[in-house]
Amino acid sequence: MSLHGRLVAQIEAIVGRHDEPAIYSGDPGDPGLAGGPGSISWEIHADLATLFVAGTAAILMELAHPSVMAGVFEQSSYRTKPEQRARNTLGYILRTTFGTTRAATRVIESVRAIHERIRGTRPDGIPYHAGDPELLAWVHTCIPWAVMTAYDRYTRRLSTEEKDRYLREQAVIGRMGGATWVPESVAQLDDYVRRMRPHLAINEQTVSFVDFISGNGELVVGRAEKVQRWLTLHASMSLMPAWAQRLFGTQLPGVVERALLRPSDRLGIRVVRYAIPELLCVQLARSRATHVVVEPTGTHRLSLVR
Ligand code: HEM
């Protein structure tokens, strides 16, 4: 098998293929939930490399909320099926962005049903429910926050107007997922994160989770992979504010970030883009959303449904 073929196979083994016609095709002209071909969401989420780089930071910031950490620690299969968890989480982002309106709505409703069943008590005695709109808002927000920061840093500078538009597009999905309010602008995001900081903390469960994804826990990995996981975690967290890096103990001197973390991310981004320049779901969705209908008279009409 060629180098390219091996790389594609390795990446798809981790993230999945995401080429289901039942999700991404059909319904000619349907733009889906996130704004369609001209949206910032389509531009950013079409870039698998950006989702790769931002993924760990998004998950760790979600888990910085002790209620979310308790729910995942006690009721998630991340220890036994880590890659399936990663595929499902990525799949959620791709399906709600590029899926048909019907398929995306179905995915959101099925995940809502899973969350409805997830209840318990944190180690400090506070009850949690994954269907809680406040918790859903926090988990939702961490994803576009990390993803747009990565895209802005490694692909192209986004204007505040573009970031606002992206957050507004993603807010539709956040509310359908059960959050009553999510930030729809950079100003609202900054204010919301400031208000959430007192609720965030690292506890034994978070330390155990970070050990697990670092290959220092139940998951035994070789030395080279441990180094790779250390780089991935520290590079991803370098997208987050200094206070968040201090919270997780991943803060490093600026010179190390510039000389090691960012180049490592850039190399990873180049490898992913070389292997998978465009996800199949994006191609399927684009041809669906820009479906051209040939009128019997021979004229062409763009059938975009707005
Ligand atoms: C908008 C916010 C959220 C999104 C987008 C999200 C996304 C997901 C997705 C895609 C799944 C996978 C379903 C599957 O296996 O097919 C899932 C499962 C799960 N979520 Fe969430 N989630 C959110 C909020 C939360 C919150 C607030 C909690 C905890 C308090 C939580 C805890 C869990 C747990 C424990 C599972 C089951 C995982 C497993 O079966 O391994 N989630 N979530």
CSV table of N, CA and C in Angstrom, one decimal, residues 60-157:
chain,number,residue,atom,x,y,z
A,60,LEU,N,-11.2,18.6,26.9
A,60,LEU,CA,-10.7,19.0,28.3
A,60,LEU,C,-11.5,20.2,28.9
A,61,MET,N,-11.8,21.2,28.1
A,61,MET,CA,-12.5,22.3,28.6
A,61,MET,C,-13.9,21.9,29.0
A,62,GLU,N,-14.5,21.0,28.3
A,62,GLU,CA,-15.9,20.5,28.7
A,62,GLU,C,-15.8,19.8,30.0
A,63,LEU,N,-14.7,19.0,30.2
A,63,LEU,CA,-14.6,18.2,31.4
A,63,LEU,C,-14.0,19.0,32.6
A,64,ALA,N,-13.7,20.3,32.3
A,64,ALA,CA,-13.3,21.2,33.4
A,64,ALA,C,-14.5,21.5,34.3
A,65,HIS,N,-15.7,21.2,33.8
A,65,HIS,CA,-16.9,21.4,34.6
A,65,HIS,C,-17.1,20.1,35.4
A,66,PRO,N,-17.0,20.1,36.7
A,66,PRO,CA,-17.0,18.8,37.5
A,66,PRO,C,-18.3,18.0,37.2
A,67,SER,N,-19.4,18.6,36.9
A,67,SER,CA,-20.6,17.8,36.6
A,67,SER,C,-20.5,17.1,35.3
A,68,VAL,N,-19.9,17.7,34.3
A,68,VAL,CA,-19.7,17.0,33.0
A,68,VAL,C,-18.7,15.9,33.2
A,69,MET,N,-17.6,16.2,34.0
A,69,MET,CA,-16.6,15.2,34.3
A,69,MET,C,-17.2,14.0,35.0
A,70,ALA,N,-18.0,14.2,36.0
A,70,ALA,CA,-18.6,13.1,36.7
A,70,ALA,C,-19.5,12.2,35.8
A,71,GLY,N,-20.3,12.9,34.9
A,71,GLY,CA,-21.1,12.1,34.0
A,71,GLY,C,-20.3,11.3,33.0
A,72,VAL,N,-19.2,11.8,32.5
A,72,VAL,CA,-18.4,11.1,31.6
A,72,VAL,C,-17.6,10.0,32.3
A,73,PHE,N,-17.1,10.4,33.5
A,73,PHE,CA,-16.2,9.4,34.3
A,73,PHE,C,-17.0,8.2,34.7
A,74,GLU,N,-18.3,8.4,35.1
A,74,GLU,CA,-19.1,7.3,35.6
A,74,GLU,C,-19.9,6.6,34.5
A,75,GLN,N,-20.2,7.3,33.4
A,75,GLN,CA,-21.2,6.7,32.5
A,75,GLN,C,-20.8,6.7,31.0
A,76,SER,N,-19.5,7.0,30.8
A,76,SER,CA,-19.1,6.9,29.4
A,76,SER,C,-18.2,5.7,29.1
A,77,SER,N,-18.1,5.3,27.9
A,77,SER,CA,-17.3,4.1,27.5
A,77,SER,C,-15.9,4.5,27.1
A,78,TYR,N,-15.4,5.7,27.5
A,78,TYR,CA,-14.2,6.2,26.9
A,78,TYR,C,-13.0,5.2,27.3
A,79,ARG,N,-13.1,4.5,28.4
A,79,ARG,CA,-12.0,3.7,28.8
A,79,ARG,C,-11.9,2.4,27.9
A,80,THR,N,-13.1,1.9,27.6
A,80,THR,CA,-13.1,0.6,26.8
A,80,THR,C,-13.2,0.9,25.3
A,81,LYS,N,-13.8,1.9,24.9
A,81,LYS,CA,-14.0,2.2,23.4
A,81,LYS,C,-13.6,3.7,23.1
A,82,PRO,N,-12.3,4.0,23.4
A,82,PRO,CA,-11.9,5.4,23.2
A,82,PRO,C,-12.1,5.9,21.8
A,83,GLU,N,-11.7,5.0,20.8
A,83,GLU,CA,-11.8,5.5,19.4
A,83,GLU,C,-13.2,5.7,19.0
A,84,GLN,N,-14.1,4.8,19.4
A,84,GLN,CA,-15.5,4.9,19.1
A,84,GLN,C,-16.1,6.2,19.6
A,85,ARG,N,-15.7,6.6,20.9
A,85,ARG,CA,-16.1,7.8,21.5
A,85,ARG,C,-15.7,9.0,20.6
A,86,ALA,N,-14.4,8.9,20.2
A,86,ALA,CA,-13.9,10.0,19.4
A,86,ALA,C,-14.6,10.1,18.0
A,87,ARG,N,-14.9,8.9,17.4
A,87,ARG,CA,-15.6,8.9,16.1
A,87,ARG,C,-17.0,9.5,16.3
A,88,ASN,N,-17.7,9.1,17.4
A,88,ASN,CA,-19.1,9.6,17.6
A,88,ASN,C,-19.1,11.1,17.8
A,89,THR,N,-18.1,11.6,18.6
A,89,THR,CA,-18.1,13.0,18.8
A,89,THR,C,-17.8,13.8,17.5
A,90,LEU,N,-16.8,13.3,16.8
A,90,LEU,CA,-16.5,13.9,15.5
A,90,LEU,C,-17.7,13.8,14.5
A,91,GLY,N,-18.3,12.6,14.6
A,91,GLY,CA,-19.5,12.3,13.7
A,91,GLY,C,-20.6,13.3,14.0
A,92,TYR,N,-20.8,13.7,15.3
A,92,TYR,CA,-21.8,14.6,15.7
A,92,TYR,C,-21.6,16.0,15.1
A,93,ILE,N,-20.3,16.4,15.1
A,93,ILE,CA,-20.0,17.7,14.5
A,93,ILE,C,-20.2,17.7,13.0
A,94,LEU,N,-19.8,16.6,12.3
A,94,LEU,CA,-19.9,16.5,10.8
A,94,LEU,C,-21.4,16.3,10.4
A,95,ARG,N,-22.1,15.5,11.2
A,95,ARG,CA,-23.5,15.2,10.8
A,95,ARG,C,-24.4,16.5,11.0
A,96,THR,N,-24.1,17.2,12.1
A,96,THR,CA,-25.0,18.4,12.3
A,96,THR,C,-24.6,19.5,11.4
A,97,THR,N,-23.4,19.5,10.9
A,97,THR,CA,-23.0,20.5,9.9
A,97,THR,C,-23.3,20.2,8.5
A,98,PHE,N,-23.0,19.0,8.0
A,98,PHE,CA,-23.1,18.6,6.6
A,98,PHE,C,-24.3,17.7,6.3
A,99,GLY,N,-24.9,17.1,7.4
A,99,GLY,CA,-26.0,16.2,7.1
A,99,GLY,C,-27.2,16.9,6.6
A,100,THR,N,-28.1,16.2,6.0
A,100,THR,CA,-29.4,16.8,5.6
A,100,THR,C,-30.1,17.3,6.9
A,101,THR,N,-31.0,18.2,6.7
A,101,THR,CA,-31.7,18.7,7.9
A,101,THR,C,-32.4,17.6,8.7
A,102,ARG,N,-33.0,16.6,7.9
A,102,ARG,CA,-33.6,15.5,8.6
A,102,ARG,C,-32.6,14.7,9.4
A,103,ALA,N,-31.5,14.3,8.7
A,103,ALA,CA,-30.5,13.4,9.4
A,103,ALA,C,-29.9,14.1,10.6
A,104,ALA,N,-29.6,15.4,10.4
A,104,ALA,CA,-29.0,16.1,11.5
A,104,ALA,C,-29.9,16.2,12.7
A,105,THR,N,-31.2,16.5,12.4
A,105,THR,CA,-32.2,16.6,13.5
A,105,THR,C,-32.3,15.3,14.2
A,106,ARG,N,-32.3,14.2,13.4
A,106,ARG,CA,-32.4,12.8,14.0
A,106,ARG,C,-31.2,12.6,15.0
A,107,VAL,N,-30.0,12.9,14.5
A,107,VAL,CA,-28.8,12.7,15.3
A,107,VAL,C,-28.9,13.5,16.6
A,108,ILE,N,-29.3,14.8,16.5
A,108,ILE,CA,-29.4,15.6,17.7
A,108,ILE,C,-30.4,15.0,18.7
A,109,GLU,N,-31.5,14.5,18.2
A,109,GLU,CA,-32.6,14.0,19.0
A,109,GLU,C,-32.1,12.7,19.7
A,110,SER,N,-31.3,11.9,18.9
A,110,SER,CA,-30.9,10.6,19.5
A,110,SER,C,-29.8,10.9,20.6
A,111,VAL,N,-29.0,11.9,20.5
A,111,VAL,CA,-28.0,12.2,21.5
A,111,VAL,C,-28.8,12.8,22.7
A,112,ARG,N,-29.8,13.6,22.4
A,112,ARG,CA,-30.6,14.2,23.6
A,112,ARG,C,-31.2,13.0,24.4
A,113,ALA,N,-31.7,12.0,23.7
A,113,ALA,CA,-32.3,10.9,24.4
A,113,ALA,C,-31.2,10.2,25.3
A,114,ILE,N,-30.0,10.1,24.8
A,114,ILE,CA,-28.9,9.5,25.6
A,114,ILE,C,-28.7,10.3,26.8
A,115,HIS,N,-28.6,11.6,26.6
A,115,HIS,CA,-28.3,12.5,27.8
A,115,HIS,C,-29.4,12.5,28.8
A,116,GLU,N,-30.6,12.3,28.3
A,116,GLU,CA,-31.8,12.3,29.3
A,116,GLU,C,-31.6,11.2,30.3
A,117,ARG,N,-30.9,10.1,29.9
A,117,ARG,CA,-30.8,9.0,30.9
A,117,ARG,C,-29.6,9.1,31.8
A,118,ILE,N,-28.7,10.1,31.5
A,118,ILE,CA,-27.5,10.2,32.3
A,118,ILE,C,-27.6,11.2,33.5
A,119,ARG,N,-27.7,10.6,34.6
A,119,ARG,CA,-27.9,11.3,35.9
A,119,ARG,C,-27.0,10.7,36.9
A,120,GLY,N,-26.6,11.5,37.9
A,120,GLY,CA,-25.8,10.9,39.0
A,120,GLY,C,-25.4,12.0,40.0
A,121,THR,N,-24.4,11.7,40.8
A,121,THR,CA,-23.9,12.6,41.8
A,121,THR,C,-22.4,12.8,41.7
A,122,ARG,N,-22.0,14.0,41.8
A,122,ARG,CA,-20.5,14.3,41.7
A,122,ARG,C,-19.8,13.8,43.0
A,123,PRO,N,-18.5,13.7,43.0
A,123,PRO,CA,-17.8,13.2,44.2
A,123,PRO,C,-18.1,14.2,45.4
A,124,ASP,N,-18.4,15.5,45.1
A,124,ASP,CA,-18.7,16.5,46.1
A,124,ASP,C,-20.2,16.5,46.6
A,125,GLY,N,-20.9,15.5,46.0
A,125,GLY,CA,-22.3,15.3,46.5
A,125,GLY,C,-23.3,16.1,45.7
A,126,ILE,N,-22.9,16.9,44.7
A,126,ILE,CA,-23.8,17.7,43.9
A,126,ILE,C,-24.4,16.8,42.8
A,127,PRO,N,-25.7,16.7,42.7
A,127,PRO,CA,-26.3,15.9,41.6
A,127,PRO,C,-26.0,16.5,40.2
A,128,TYR,N,-26.0,15.7,39.2
A,128,TYR,CA,-25.8,16.2,37.8
A,128,TYR,C,-26.8,15.4,36.9
A,129,HIS,N,-27.1,16.1,35.8
A,129,HIS,CA,-28.0,15.5,34.8
A,129,HIS,C,-27.5,16.0,33.4
A,130,ALA,N,-27.1,15.1,32.5
A,130,ALA,CA,-26.5,15.5,31.2
A,130,ALA,C,-27.5,16.3,30.4
A,131,GLY,N,-28.8,16.2,30.7
A,131,GLY,CA,-29.8,17.0,30.0
A,131,GLY,C,-30.0,18.4,30.5
A,132,ASP,N,-29.2,18.7,31.5
A,132,ASP,CA,-29.3,20.1,32.1
A,132,ASP,C,-28.9,21.1,31.1
A,133,PRO,N,-29.8,22.1,30.8
A,133,PRO,CA,-29.5,23.1,29.7
A,133,PRO,C,-28.2,23.9,30.0
A,134,GLU,N,-27.9,24.1,31.3
A,134,GLU,CA,-26.6,24.8,31.6
A,134,GLU,C,-25.4,24.0,31.2
A,135,LEU,N,-25.4,22.7,31.5
A,135,LEU,CA,-24.3,21.9,31.2
A,135,LEU,C,-24.2,21.7,29.7
A,136,LEU,N,-25.3,21.5,29.1
A,136,LEU,CA,-25.3,21.3,27.6
A,136,LEU,C,-24.8,22.6,26.9
A,137,ALA,N,-25.1,23.8,27.5
A,137,ALA,CA,-24.5,25.0,26.9
A,137,ALA,C,-23.0,25.0,27.1
A,138,TRP,N,-22.5,24.6,28.2
A,138,TRP,CA,-21.0,24.6,28.4
A,138,TRP,C,-20.3,23.7,27.4
A,139,VAL,N,-20.8,22.4,27.4
A,139,VAL,CA,-20.2,21.4,26.5
A,139,VAL,C,-20.3,21.9,25.0
A,140,HIS,N,-21.5,22.4,24.6
A,140,HIS,CA,-21.6,22.9,23.3
A,140,HIS,C,-20.6,24.0,23.0
A,141,THR,N,-20.5,25.0,23.9
A,141,THR,CA,-19.6,26.2,23.6
A,141,THR,C,-18.1,25.8,23.5
A,142,CYS,N,-17.7,24.8,24.2
A,142,CYS,CA,-16.3,24.5,24.2
A,142,CYS,C,-15.8,24.0,22.8
A,143,ILE,N,-16.8,23.4,22.0
A,143,ILE,CA,-16.4,22.9,20.7
A,143,ILE,C,-16.1,24.1,19.7
A,144,PRO,N,-17.1,25.0,19.4
A,144,PRO,CA,-16.8,26.0,18.4
A,144,PRO,C,-15.7,27.0,19.0
A,145,TRP,N,-15.6,27.1,20.3
A,145,TRP,CA,-14.5,28.0,20.9
A,145,TRP,C,-13.2,27.4,20.5
A,146,ALA,N,-12.9,26.1,20.7
A,146,ALA,CA,-11.6,25.6,20.4
A,146,ALA,C,-11.4,25.5,18.9
A,147,VAL,N,-12.4,25.1,18.2
A,147,VAL,CA,-12.3,24.9,16.7
A,147,VAL,C,-12.0,26.2,16.0
A,148,MET,N,-12.7,27.3,16.3
A,148,MET,CA,-12.5,28.5,15.6
A,148,MET,C,-11.1,29.1,16.0
A,149,THR,N,-10.7,28.9,17.2
A,149,THR,CA,-9.3,29.3,17.6
A,149,THR,C,-8.2,28.6,16.8
A,150,ALA,N,-8.4,27.3,16.6
A,150,ALA,CA,-7.4,26.6,15.8
A,150,ALA,C,-7.4,27.0,14.4
A,151,TYR,N,-8.6,27.2,13.8
A,151,TYR,CA,-8.7,27.6,12.4
A,151,TYR,C,-8.1,29.0,12.2
A,152,ASP,N,-8.4,29.9,13.2
A,152,ASP,CA,-7.8,31.3,13.1
A,152,ASP,C,-6.3,31.2,13.2
A,153,ARG,N,-5.8,30.3,14.0
A,153,ARG,CA,-4.3,30.3,14.3
A,153,ARG,C,-3.6,29.6,13.1
A,154,TYR,N,-4.2,28.5,12.5
A,154,TYR,CA,-3.4,27.7,11.6
A,154,TYR,C,-3.8,27.8,10.1
A,155,THR,N,-5.0,28.3,9.9
A,155,THR,CA,-5.5,28.3,8.5
A,155,THR,C,-5.7,29.7,7.9
A,156,ARG,N,-6.6,30.6,8.5
A,156,ARG,CA,-6.6,32.0,8.1
A,156,ARG,C,-7.2,32.8,9.2
A,157,ARG,N,-6.8,34.0,9.4
A,157,ARG,CA,-7.3,34.9,10.4
A,157,ARG,C,-8.8,35.1,10.1
